[in-house]
XYZ file of C-alpha atoms in Angstrom:
133
model
C 0.003 0.008 0.011
C 1.397 3.309 -1.044
C 1.124 6.377 1.168
C 0.512 9.770 -0.310
C 3.472 12.118 -0.146
C 3.372 14.816 2.575
C 5.974 17.061 0.962
C 3.442 19.882 0.667
C 3.327 20.265 4.486
C 7.058 20.140 5.104
C 8.116 23.235 7.067
C 4.546 24.240 7.879
C 5.231 24.062 11.630
C 7.963 26.691 11.367
C 5.647 29.048 9.486
C 2.893 28.483 12.065
C 5.253 29.298 14.961
C 6.423 32.494 13.250
C 2.861 33.617 12.557
C 1.778 32.969 16.140
C 4.866 34.771 17.538
C 4.106 37.804 15.372
C 0.871 38.174 17.302
C 1.880 36.965 20.793
C 5.255 38.655 21.200
C 3.985 42.277 20.934
C 1.078 41.359 23.201
C 3.350 39.922 25.886
C 5.787 42.884 25.610
C 2.846 45.287 25.905
C 1.607 43.566 29.055
C 5.134 43.693 30.566
C 5.392 47.418 29.753
C 1.995 48.111 31.341
C 3.029 46.170 34.439
C 6.289 48.163 34.698
C 4.514 51.525 34.342
C 1.869 50.600 36.916
C 4.544 49.362 39.344
C 6.548 52.579 39.014
C 3.410 54.742 39.334
C 2.171 52.915 42.423
C 5.576 52.975 44.072
C 5.992 56.693 43.385
C 2.459 57.463 44.616
C 3.180 55.636 47.871
C 6.536 57.439 48.284
C 4.918 60.826 47.558
C 2.192 60.266 50.163
C 4.734 59.100 52.720
C 6.992 62.090 51.977
C 4.107 64.474 52.536
C 3.223 62.765 55.830
C 6.859 62.883 56.896
C 7.061 66.619 56.116
C 3.769 67.270 57.964
C 4.982 65.865 61.295
C 5.658 68.528 63.940
C 9.355 69.409 64.000
C 9.901 68.261 60.409
C 10.219 70.207 57.181
C 9.871 70.049 53.395
C 13.542 68.984 52.909
C 12.983 66.089 55.357
C 9.945 65.021 53.315
C 11.980 65.180 50.112
C 14.727 63.071 51.705
C 12.096 60.512 52.752
C 10.778 60.260 49.169
C 14.337 59.760 47.835
C 14.997 57.080 50.453
C 11.816 55.165 49.548
C 12.409 55.452 45.819
C 16.024 54.296 46.171
C 14.838 51.236 48.082
C 12.274 50.184 45.455
C 13.307 51.565 42.070
C 16.238 52.732 40.084
C 16.929 56.450 40.684
C 17.078 56.768 36.838
C 13.264 56.793 36.708
C 12.806 59.930 38.877
C 12.999 63.280 37.104
C 12.048 65.557 40.016
C 10.731 65.553 43.578
C 9.035 68.676 44.978
C 7.760 69.081 48.510
C 6.080 72.402 49.311
C 3.594 73.856 51.802
C 0.022 73.821 50.472
C -3.530 73.992 51.617
C -5.040 70.530 51.959
C -8.799 70.696 52.252
C -8.511 74.266 53.564
C -6.002 73.298 56.278
C -2.265 73.990 56.140
C -0.228 71.022 54.989
C 2.270 69.727 52.480
C 2.039 68.615 48.859
C 4.644 66.280 47.376
C 4.910 65.929 43.587
C 7.088 63.262 41.995
C 7.696 63.149 38.241
C 9.342 60.248 36.458
C 9.986 58.871 32.976
C 9.619 55.179 32.355
C 11.424 53.945 29.255
C 10.350 51.021 27.120
C 10.624 48.024 29.443
C 12.889 50.116 31.644
C 15.778 50.159 29.159
C 15.292 53.546 27.558
C 13.981 54.678 24.209
C 10.651 56.450 24.074
C 9.440 57.093 27.584
C 6.121 57.425 29.383
C 5.843 60.408 31.685
C 4.393 59.685 35.146
C 3.385 62.419 37.618
C 1.996 61.614 41.047
C 1.261 63.686 44.129
C 0.689 63.150 47.815
C -0.904 65.422 50.387
C -0.910 65.584 54.188
C -2.370 67.998 56.707
C 0.331 69.404 58.941
C 0.416 68.930 62.677
C 0.104 72.060 64.807
C 2.933 74.476 64.024
C 4.805 72.271 61.607
C 4.345 74.234 58.353
C 7.465 76.245 57.572
C 7.132 78.645 54.656
């Protein structure tokens, strides 16, 4: 009994893998980029809020809040992400307090190239007598 030749399908698996990778690879890389941006944003938001709370404690100041933000960012991320950290006195819900603004640029998968700008802020009402203008 003679079997029909399967020469027409030779190499079809390689073509199938390439076609599937053309769809899946950008999808996976996009998900990884989104995860990185969200991680950086959430970490910076937490550091900004903590920096504002640290500055708002009686006997503390805006430079102390800024130092706290830098310390938290250094412990969780590369300092290369952060563009600027600003801690300044501000009204928070009509009460004196501090506002912390952190700006960062997140490159493609953290390696550079086109970057996504992230800006987060944190606010805290100051304890009695702690706001220094």
